[in-house]
């Protein structure tokens, strides 16, 4: 933990139930989220993302470990005594109040004077571009508009940390993309630390400063989107984020030896080589270092094509190649070709 950290979890454990029906939702999670960061917790359903968020908010108490906010131990503090606020997937707006009344609600409850409530509410409405609809009932708003109001309401009391639990998942794809941009802008403009929960890897890659990838109650890797994508730490992370190839290897003289006998240079250590499809090249069979392969199938995706390849030991891999000018790929199913990995792109993992 440093003074730059907004949220720290130290060896956090959370179990639900007892005995045979006990579920260990979080298993020794330690994490530091920096001030002003857009941090995303990413993982499949049931991996413990929401549980971690609820522990940070104070809606649940950990079975073990410590939670700090802004350097202060808040492990046993109730939600209303923590400098955080939460935006839920369901928005949870007050239906009998107008947009303006929803946004100003927490400020009024804090006992702030009228002028301050009005001023802050107006600023929040401007921030989410909802000034013109300020006096509407929330029931008359679209999903995207309701989400904006929920954000303004959560930001109004100026929390140090805003927790967002799959806030965009109820929106259709187009609106979701728009709100992704909006959220990112809001976070940068306010400078508030955002902790965002999603199971959508593309959403996580495009919005986050850093991502914590979770699986089965454990944090697998915490890194920038680029690092997570280019240097996944294990098989789970490599397979969950984007598409990738997995090839079993044994130790070679200079790196790794594939099942077909070819020697390849790869970073890291482990029994499996992973390489992204866009880092696999199809080259001439006599190019130095080329691995012999056969083309199984070609699949077109408009701007690029996926070439399914098979090595001499039967191992399969996919290359994603840009479609050449004129659209003729120059290869066909059944062709014998060479395969080469881009320098530094192949990694060995556990
Ligand atoms: P999703 O994306 O589906 O919301 P998640 O990653 O947020 O999943 P959690 O909701 O944190 O996962 O759940 C983690 C595990 O803890 C799951 O196995 C879940 O069934 C269990 N769990 C969560 N809350 C409770 C509870 N109140 N009682 C019992 N088990 C729970």
Short mmCIF file of C-alpha atoms and ligand atoms in Angstrom, two decimals:
data_model
loop_
_atom_site.label_atom_id
_atom_site.label_comp_id
_atom_site.label_asym_id
_atom_site.label_seq_id
_atom_site.Cartn_x
_atom_site.Cartn_y
_atom_site.Cartn_z
CA UNK A 1 0.00 0.00 0.00
CA UNK A 2 1.23 3.54 -0.79
CA UNK A 3 -0.33 7.00 -0.24
CA UNK A 4 -1.27 6.84 -3.91
CA UNK A 5 -3.71 3.99 -3.28
CA UNK A 6 -7.45 4.62 -3.14
CA UNK A 7 -8.44 1.02 -2.37
CA UNK A 8 -6.37 -1.76 -0.84
CA UNK A 9 -7.46 -5.33 -0.21
CA UNK A 10 -5.07 -7.40 1.92
CA UNK A 11 -5.48 -11.19 1.94
CA UNK A 12 -9.25 -10.91 1.67
CA UNK A 13 -11.28 -14.09 2.06
CA UNK A 14 -15.06 -14.33 1.80
CA UNK A 15 -17.01 -17.53 2.38
CA UNK A 16 -20.77 -17.96 2.19
CA UNK A 17 -22.55 -20.76 4.06
CA UNK A 18 -20.93 -23.43 6.17
CA UNK A 19 -19.77 -27.05 6.01
CA UNK A 20 -20.53 -28.95 2.82
CA UNK A 21 -22.48 -26.07 1.25
CA UNK A 22 -19.78 -23.47 1.92
CA UNK A 23 -18.73 -21.37 -1.08
CA UNK A 24 -15.39 -19.60 -1.01
CA UNK A 25 -16.29 -16.60 -3.17
CA UNK A 26 -12.93 -14.85 -2.56
CA UNK A 27 -9.76 -16.77 -1.83
CA UNK A 28 -6.88 -14.66 -0.52
CA UNK A 29 -7.29 -11.59 -2.71
CA UNK A 30 -4.71 -8.81 -2.37
CA UNK A 31 -4.98 -5.75 -4.56
CA UNK A 32 -4.10 -2.05 -4.68
CA UNK A 33 -6.12 0.38 -6.79
CA UNK A 34 -4.45 3.75 -7.37
CA UNK A 35 -6.06 7.16 -6.88
CA UNK A 36 -7.70 8.48 -10.05
CA UNK A 37 -7.52 5.13 -11.78
CA UNK A 38 -10.18 3.50 -13.98
CA UNK A 39 -9.82 0.00 -12.62
CA UNK A 40 -11.82 -2.95 -13.93
CA UNK A 41 -12.53 -6.28 -12.26
CA UNK A 42 -13.01 -8.72 -15.12
CA UNK A 43 -13.95 -12.38 -15.04
CA UNK A 44 -16.61 -14.96 -15.87
CA UNK A 45 -19.89 -15.28 -14.00
CA UNK A 46 -19.44 -16.47 -10.41
CA UNK A 47 -15.70 -15.61 -10.16
CA UNK A 48 -16.26 -13.22 -7.22
CA UNK A 49 -16.24 -9.76 -8.86
CA UNK A 50 -19.47 -8.54 -7.28
CA UNK A 51 -18.50 -9.97 -3.91
CA UNK A 52 -15.24 -7.99 -3.95
CA UNK A 53 -17.12 -4.83 -4.93
CA UNK A 54 -19.66 -5.37 -2.13
CA UNK A 55 -16.84 -5.81 0.39
CA UNK A 56 -15.28 -2.52 -0.74
CA UNK A 57 -18.71 -0.83 -0.45
CA UNK A 58 -19.33 -2.35 2.99
CA UNK A 59 -22.49 -4.30 2.03
CA UNK A 60 -20.65 -7.49 3.10
CA UNK A 61 -18.00 -8.14 5.74
CA UNK A 62 -14.97 -10.26 4.81
CA UNK A 63 -14.41 -13.65 6.50
CA UNK A 64 -10.73 -12.69 6.72
CA UNK A 65 -8.33 -9.94 5.63
CA UNK A 66 -8.44 -6.16 5.56
CA UNK A 67 -9.95 -3.46 3.34
CA UNK A 68 -8.46 0.03 3.31
CA UNK A 69 -9.87 3.12 1.63
CA UNK A 70 -7.51 6.03 1.19
CA UNK A 71 -5.16 4.39 3.70
CA UNK A 72 -7.84 4.00 6.39
CA UNK A 73 -8.89 0.54 7.63
CA UNK A 74 -12.63 0.38 6.89
CA UNK A 75 -13.05 -3.40 7.21
CA UNK A 76 -15.77 -3.13 9.86
CA UNK A 77 -17.29 0.24 8.90
CA UNK A 78 -20.88 0.32 7.55
CA UNK A 79 -21.43 1.55 3.95
CA UNK A 80 -22.61 5.04 4.94
CA UNK A 81 -19.34 5.72 6.77
CA UNK A 82 -17.17 4.86 3.76
CA UNK A 83 -16.13 7.48 1.18
CA UNK A 84 -17.57 5.39 -1.67
CA UNK A 85 -20.75 5.23 -3.71
CA UNK A 86 -22.16 2.47 -5.92
CA UNK A 87 -23.93 2.42 -9.28
CA UNK A 88 -25.88 -0.78 -9.84
CA UNK A 89 -26.93 -2.48 -13.04
CA UNK A 90 -30.56 -1.81 -12.12
CA UNK A 91 -29.93 1.98 -11.63
CA UNK A 92 -32.21 1.91 -8.51
CA UNK A 93 -33.53 5.44 -9.09
CA UNK A 94 -36.34 6.79 -6.89
CA UNK A 95 -39.38 6.53 -9.20
CA UNK A 96 -41.48 9.16 -7.42
CA UNK A 97 -38.77 11.83 -7.70
CA UNK A 98 -37.75 13.93 -10.72
CA UNK A 99 -34.31 13.73 -12.31
CA UNK A 100 -33.16 16.80 -10.35
CA UNK A 101 -34.54 15.45 -7.05
CA UNK A 102 -32.80 12.11 -7.60
CA UNK A 103 -29.45 13.79 -8.23
CA UNK A 104 -29.78 16.11 -5.23
CA UNK A 105 -31.10 13.46 -2.85
CA UNK A 106 -27.85 12.42 -1.14
CA UNK A 107 -26.75 16.05 -0.79
CA UNK A 108 -30.02 16.94 0.97
CA UNK A 109 -29.62 13.93 3.26
CA UNK A 110 -26.15 15.19 4.14
CA UNK A 111 -27.84 18.38 5.37
CA UNK A 112 -26.17 20.71 2.87
CA UNK A 113 -27.80 24.11 2.41
CA UNK A 114 -30.22 24.75 -0.42
CA UNK A 115 -27.90 26.87 -2.55
CA UNK A 116 -25.17 24.27 -2.41
CA UNK A 117 -27.55 21.41 -3.26
CA UNK A 118 -28.87 23.39 -6.22
CA UNK A 119 -25.44 24.38 -7.46
CA UNK A 120 -23.93 20.90 -7.18
CA UNK A 121 -27.03 19.27 -8.70
CA UNK A 122 -26.83 21.63 -11.70
CA UNK A 123 -23.17 20.85 -12.19
CA UNK A 124 -23.82 17.10 -12.07
CA UNK A 125 -26.73 17.43 -14.54
CA UNK A 126 -24.41 19.33 -16.90
CA UNK A 127 -21.70 16.69 -16.49
CA UNK A 128 -24.02 13.92 -17.69
CA UNK A 129 -25.77 16.22 -20.22
CA UNK A 130 -29.21 15.92 -18.61
CA UNK A 131 -29.99 19.61 -17.89
CA UNK A 132 -32.89 19.73 -20.34
CA UNK A 133 -34.64 16.76 -18.74
CA UNK A 134 -34.03 17.89 -15.14
CA UNK A 135 -37.70 18.19 -14.23
CA UNK A 136 -38.92 14.94 -15.80
CA UNK A 137 -40.08 11.98 -13.75
CA UNK A 138 -37.48 9.22 -14.00
CA UNK A 139 -40.13 6.76 -15.22
CA UNK A 140 -40.32 8.81 -18.45
CA UNK A 141 -36.65 8.31 -19.30
CA UNK A 142 -34.96 5.84 -21.65
CA UNK A 143 -32.51 3.26 -20.27
CA UNK A 144 -29.49 5.33 -21.27
CA UNK A 145 -30.96 8.48 -19.70
CA UNK A 146 -31.74 6.61 -16.48
CA UNK A 147 -28.16 5.38 -16.39
CA UNK A 148 -26.91 8.98 -16.73
CA UNK A 149 -29.10 10.07 -13.81
CA UNK A 150 -27.85 7.15 -11.71
CA UNK A 151 -24.27 8.23 -12.44
CA UNK A 152 -24.95 11.90 -11.61
CA UNK A 153 -26.67 10.88 -8.37
CA UNK A 154 -23.74 8.69 -7.34
CA UNK A 155 -21.15 11.35 -8.22
CA UNK A 156 -22.98 14.27 -6.55
CA UNK A 157 -21.72 13.63 -2.96
CA UNK A 158 -18.16 13.53 -4.39
CA UNK A 159 -17.16 10.02 -3.30
CA UNK A 160 -13.45 9.23 -3.32
CA UNK A 161 -14.24 5.97 -5.09
CA UNK A 162 -17.16 5.12 -7.38
CA UNK A 163 -18.04 1.42 -7.60
CA UNK A 164 -19.87 0.34 -10.76
CA UNK A 165 -21.40 -3.13 -10.94
CA UNK A 166 -22.03 -4.03 -14.60
CA UNK A 167 -23.70 -0.62 -15.08
CA UNK A 168 -24.05 -0.94 -18.86
CA UNK A 169 -25.29 -4.49 -19.19
CA UNK A 170 -28.99 -3.55 -19.44
CA UNK A 171 -28.36 -1.28 -22.45
CA UNK A 172 -28.46 -2.29 -26.10
CA UNK A 173 -25.17 -2.57 -27.94
CA UNK A 174 -25.19 0.89 -29.58
CA UNK A 175 -26.10 2.71 -26.37
CA UNK A 176 -23.62 0.61 -24.47
CA UNK A 177 -20.79 1.75 -26.77
CA UNK A 178 -21.86 5.40 -26.36
CA UNK A 179 -22.02 5.06 -22.57
CA UNK A 180 -18.57 3.44 -22.51
CA UNK A 181 -17.14 6.65 -24.02
CA UNK A 182 -19.27 8.79 -21.65
CA UNK A 183 -18.14 6.88 -18.58
CA UNK A 184 -14.50 7.18 -19.54
CA UNK A 185 -14.96 10.94 -20.06
CA UNK A 186 -16.77 11.32 -16.72
CA UNK A 187 -13.99 9.51 -14.93
CA UNK A 188 -11.28 11.67 -16.48
CA UNK A 189 -13.20 14.91 -15.87
CA UNK A 190 -13.98 14.18 -12.22
CA UNK A 191 -10.67 12.45 -11.40
CA UNK A 192 -12.61 10.06 -9.11
CA UNK A 193 -11.30 6.51 -8.81
CA UNK A 194 -13.65 4.15 -10.66
CA UNK A 195 -13.84 0.45 -9.83
CA UNK A 196 -15.83 -1.13 -12.64
CA UNK A 197 -17.11 -4.70 -12.75
CA UNK A 198 -17.74 -6.48 -16.04
CA UNK A 199 -17.55 -9.91 -17.65
CA UNK A 200 -17.12 -8.27 -21.07
CA UNK A 201 -13.46 -8.43 -22.06
CA UNK A 202 -13.76 -5.88 -24.88
CA UNK A 203 -15.38 -3.38 -22.50
CA UNK A 204 -12.54 -3.92 -20.03
CA UNK A 205 -9.81 -3.56 -22.66
CA UNK A 206 -11.19 -0.34 -24.13
CA UNK A 207 -12.06 1.53 -20.93
CA UNK A 208 -9.58 0.62 -18.21
CA UNK A 209 -6.27 2.04 -17.02
CA UNK A 210 -5.67 -1.35 -15.39
CA UNK A 211 -7.59 -4.61 -15.24
CA UNK A 212 -7.73 -7.25 -12.51
CA UNK A 213 -8.63 -10.58 -14.13
CA UNK A 214 -10.43 -12.94 -11.73
CA UNK A 215 -11.25 -16.63 -11.83
CA UNK A 216 -12.67 -18.91 -9.13
CA UNK A 217 -12.32 -16.35 -6.33
CA UNK A 218 -8.71 -15.49 -7.13
CA UNK A 219 -7.02 -12.59 -8.86
CA UNK A 220 -5.11 -14.08 -11.77
CA UNK A 221 -3.36 -10.98 -13.14
CA UNK A 222 -3.42 -7.23 -12.54
CA UNK A 223 -1.98 -5.16 -15.38
CA UNK A 224 -2.72 -2.64 -18.14
CA UNK A 225 -4.99 -3.77 -20.99
CA UNK A 226 -1.96 -3.95 -23.28
CA UNK A 227 0.05 -6.12 -20.89
CA UNK A 228 -2.91 -8.39 -20.25
CA UNK A 229 -3.38 -8.87 -23.98
CA UNK A 230 0.25 -9.20 -25.04
CA UNK A 231 1.71 -10.90 -21.96
CA UNK A 232 -1.00 -13.00 -20.27
CA UNK A 233 0.36 -14.68 -17.18
CA UNK A 234 -1.40 -18.03 -17.54
CA UNK A 235 -3.69 -20.09 -19.70
CA UNK A 236 -6.85 -18.74 -18.11
CA UNK A 237 -5.98 -15.08 -18.79
CA UNK A 238 -4.74 -15.83 -22.33
CA UNK A 239 -7.93 -17.69 -23.20
CA UNK A 240 -10.38 -15.32 -21.50
CA UNK A 241 -9.04 -12.13 -23.12
CA UNK A 242 -9.33 -12.23 -26.90
CA UNK A 243 -8.58 -15.15 -29.19
CA UNK A 244 -5.35 -17.07 -28.97
CA UNK A 245 -3.57 -20.27 -30.01
CA UNK A 246 -2.29 -22.84 -27.52
CA UNK A 247 0.43 -25.31 -28.56
CA UNK A 248 2.03 -27.85 -26.21
CA UNK A 249 5.85 -27.59 -26.08
CA UNK A 250 8.85 -29.28 -24.55
CA UNK A 251 12.08 -27.54 -23.67
CA UNK A 252 14.27 -26.93 -26.73
CA UNK A 253 17.92 -25.88 -27.11
CA UNK A 254 17.10 -22.20 -27.58
CA UNK A 255 13.52 -21.87 -26.34
CA UNK A 256 10.75 -24.33 -26.97
CA UNK A 257 10.22 -27.34 -29.18
CA UNK A 258 6.76 -27.83 -30.70
CA UNK A 259 5.16 -31.28 -31.00
CA UNK A 260 6.12 -31.33 -34.71
CA UNK A 261 9.78 -30.95 -33.72
CA UNK A 262 10.23 -27.32 -34.81
CA UNK A 263 12.29 -25.11 -32.49
CA UNK A 264 10.75 -21.71 -31.72
CA UNK A 265 11.90 -18.69 -29.72
CA UNK A 266 9.43 -17.77 -26.99
CA UNK A 267 9.47 -15.62 -23.86
CA UNK A 268 8.54 -16.94 -20.42
CA UNK A 269 8.40 -20.46 -19.06
CA UNK A 270 5.85 -23.22 -19.08
CA UNK A 271 4.53 -26.23 -20.98
CA UNK A 272 2.23 -24.31 -23.34
CA UNK A 273 3.05 -21.77 -26.06
CA UNK A 274 0.48 -19.06 -26.69
CA UNK A 275 0.44 -16.73 -29.67
CA UNK A 276 -2.35 -14.42 -30.89
CA UNK A 277 -3.75 -15.17 -34.38
CA UNK A 278 -2.72 -11.73 -35.69
CA UNK A 279 0.90 -12.51 -34.72
CA UNK A 280 1.00 -15.68 -36.83
CA UNK A 281 2.29 -15.19 -40.38
CA UNK A 282 1.83 -17.47 -43.39
CA UNK A 283 5.15 -17.47 -45.29
CA UNK A 284 6.99 -19.41 -47.98
CA UNK A 285 7.91 -22.96 -46.96
CA UNK A 286 11.61 -22.29 -47.64
CA UNK A 287 11.82 -19.12 -45.49
CA UNK A 288 14.45 -19.68 -42.77
CA UNK A 289 12.76 -20.79 -39.53
CA UNK A 290 9.38 -21.43 -41.18
CA UNK A 291 7.33 -24.19 -39.58
CA UNK A 292 5.73 -26.57 -42.10
CA UNK A 293 1.91 -26.51 -42.04
CA UNK A 294 -1.12 -27.35 -44.18
CA UNK A 295 -4.04 -24.97 -44.76
CA UNK A 296 -7.27 -26.53 -43.44
CA UNK A 297 -9.79 -23.79 -44.16
CA UNK A 298 -10.01 -20.06 -44.94
CA UNK A 299 -12.74 -17.94 -43.37
CA UNK A 300 -13.38 -14.38 -44.57
CA UNK A 301 -14.31 -11.54 -42.23
CA UNK A 302 -14.53 -8.59 -44.63
CA UNK A 303 -11.31 -6.81 -43.72
CA UNK A 304 -9.30 -9.88 -42.80
CA UNK A 305 -9.32 -13.64 -43.05
CA UNK A 306 -8.76 -16.44 -40.58
CA UNK A 307 -6.52 -19.20 -41.87
CA UNK A 308 -6.92 -22.48 -39.99
CA UNK A 309 -3.63 -24.38 -40.15
CA UNK A 310 -2.43 -27.80 -39.12
CA UNK A 311 1.15 -28.70 -38.20
CA UNK A 312 2.71 -32.09 -39.08
CA UNK A 313 1.89 -33.57 -35.64
CA UNK A 314 -1.79 -32.64 -36.05
CA UNK A 315 -1.68 -29.53 -33.80
CA UNK A 316 -4.09 -26.81 -34.99
CA UNK A 317 -3.57 -23.06 -35.02
CA UNK A 318 -5.20 -19.99 -36.54
CA UNK A 319 -3.56 -17.06 -38.36
CA UNK A 320 -5.48 -13.82 -38.84
CA UNK A 321 -4.23 -12.09 -41.96
CA UNK A 322 -5.27 -8.81 -43.60
CA UNK A 323 -6.98 -9.42 -46.92
CA UNK A 324 -4.54 -8.40 -49.69
CA UNK A 325 -5.54 -5.71 -52.25
CA UNK A 326 -7.93 -7.28 -54.75
CA UNK A 327 -9.02 -9.81 -52.14
CA UNK A 328 -7.07 -12.81 -53.51
CA UNK A 329 -5.44 -14.51 -50.52
CA UNK A 330 -2.97 -16.42 -52.70
CA UNK A 331 -3.51 -19.60 -50.70
CA UNK A 332 -6.19 -22.28 -50.65
CA UNK A 333 -7.30 -25.20 -48.48
CA UNK A 334 -4.90 -28.12 -48.82
CA UNK A 335 -1.83 -25.94 -49.62
CA UNK A 336 1.46 -26.64 -47.89
CA UNK A 337 2.73 -23.36 -46.35
CA UNK A 338 5.25 -22.04 -43.85
CA UNK A 339 4.25 -20.54 -40.50
CA UNK A 340 6.25 -17.86 -38.64
CA UNK A 341 5.51 -16.06 -35.36
CA UNK A 342 6.11 -12.29 -35.13
CA UNK A 343 9.27 -11.53 -33.07
CA UNK A 344 8.51 -11.51 -29.32
CA UNK A 345 4.87 -12.56 -29.83
CA UNK A 346 5.09 -16.19 -28.71
CA UNK A 347 5.02 -16.75 -24.94
CA UNK A 348 5.32 -19.80 -22.75
CA UNK A 349 2.78 -20.08 -19.94
CA UNK A 350 1.64 -22.49 -17.25
P1 LIG B 1 -21.74 -12.48 -11.94
O1 LIG B 1 -20.95 -11.89 -13.09
O2 LIG B 1 -22.59 -13.63 -12.34
O3 LIG B 1 -22.45 -11.46 -11.11
P2 LIG B 1 -19.58 -12.56 -10.00
O4 LIG B 1 -18.22 -12.77 -10.57
O5 LIG B 1 -19.95 -11.18 -9.66
O6 LIG B 1 -20.65 -13.18 -10.97
P3 LIG B 1 -20.23 -13.23 -7.29
O7 LIG B 1 -21.63 -12.71 -7.38
O8 LIG B 1 -19.26 -12.41 -6.54
O9 LIG B 1 -19.67 -13.52 -8.73
O10 LIG B 1 -20.30 -14.70 -6.67
C1 LIG B 1 -19.14 -15.46 -6.37
C2 LIG B 1 -19.56 -16.79 -5.78
O11 LIG B 1 -20.13 -16.58 -4.49
C3 LIG B 1 -20.60 -17.54 -6.59
O12 LIG B 1 -20.33 -18.90 -6.51
C4 LIG B 1 -21.89 -17.19 -5.90
O13 LIG B 1 -22.84 -18.21 -6.07
C5 LIG B 1 -21.46 -17.08 -4.44
N1 LIG B 1 -22.29 -16.12 -3.67
C6 LIG B 1 -22.36 -14.78 -3.88
N2 LIG B 1 -23.18 -14.19 -2.98
C7 LIG B 1 -23.66 -15.20 -2.20
C8 LIG B 1 -24.57 -15.26 -1.08
N3 LIG B 1 -25.13 -14.16 -0.58
N4 LIG B 1 -24.81 -16.48 -0.53
C9 LIG B 1 -24.23 -17.58 -1.01
N5 LIG B 1 -23.36 -17.60 -2.05
C10 LIG B 1 -23.08 -16.43 -2.65
#
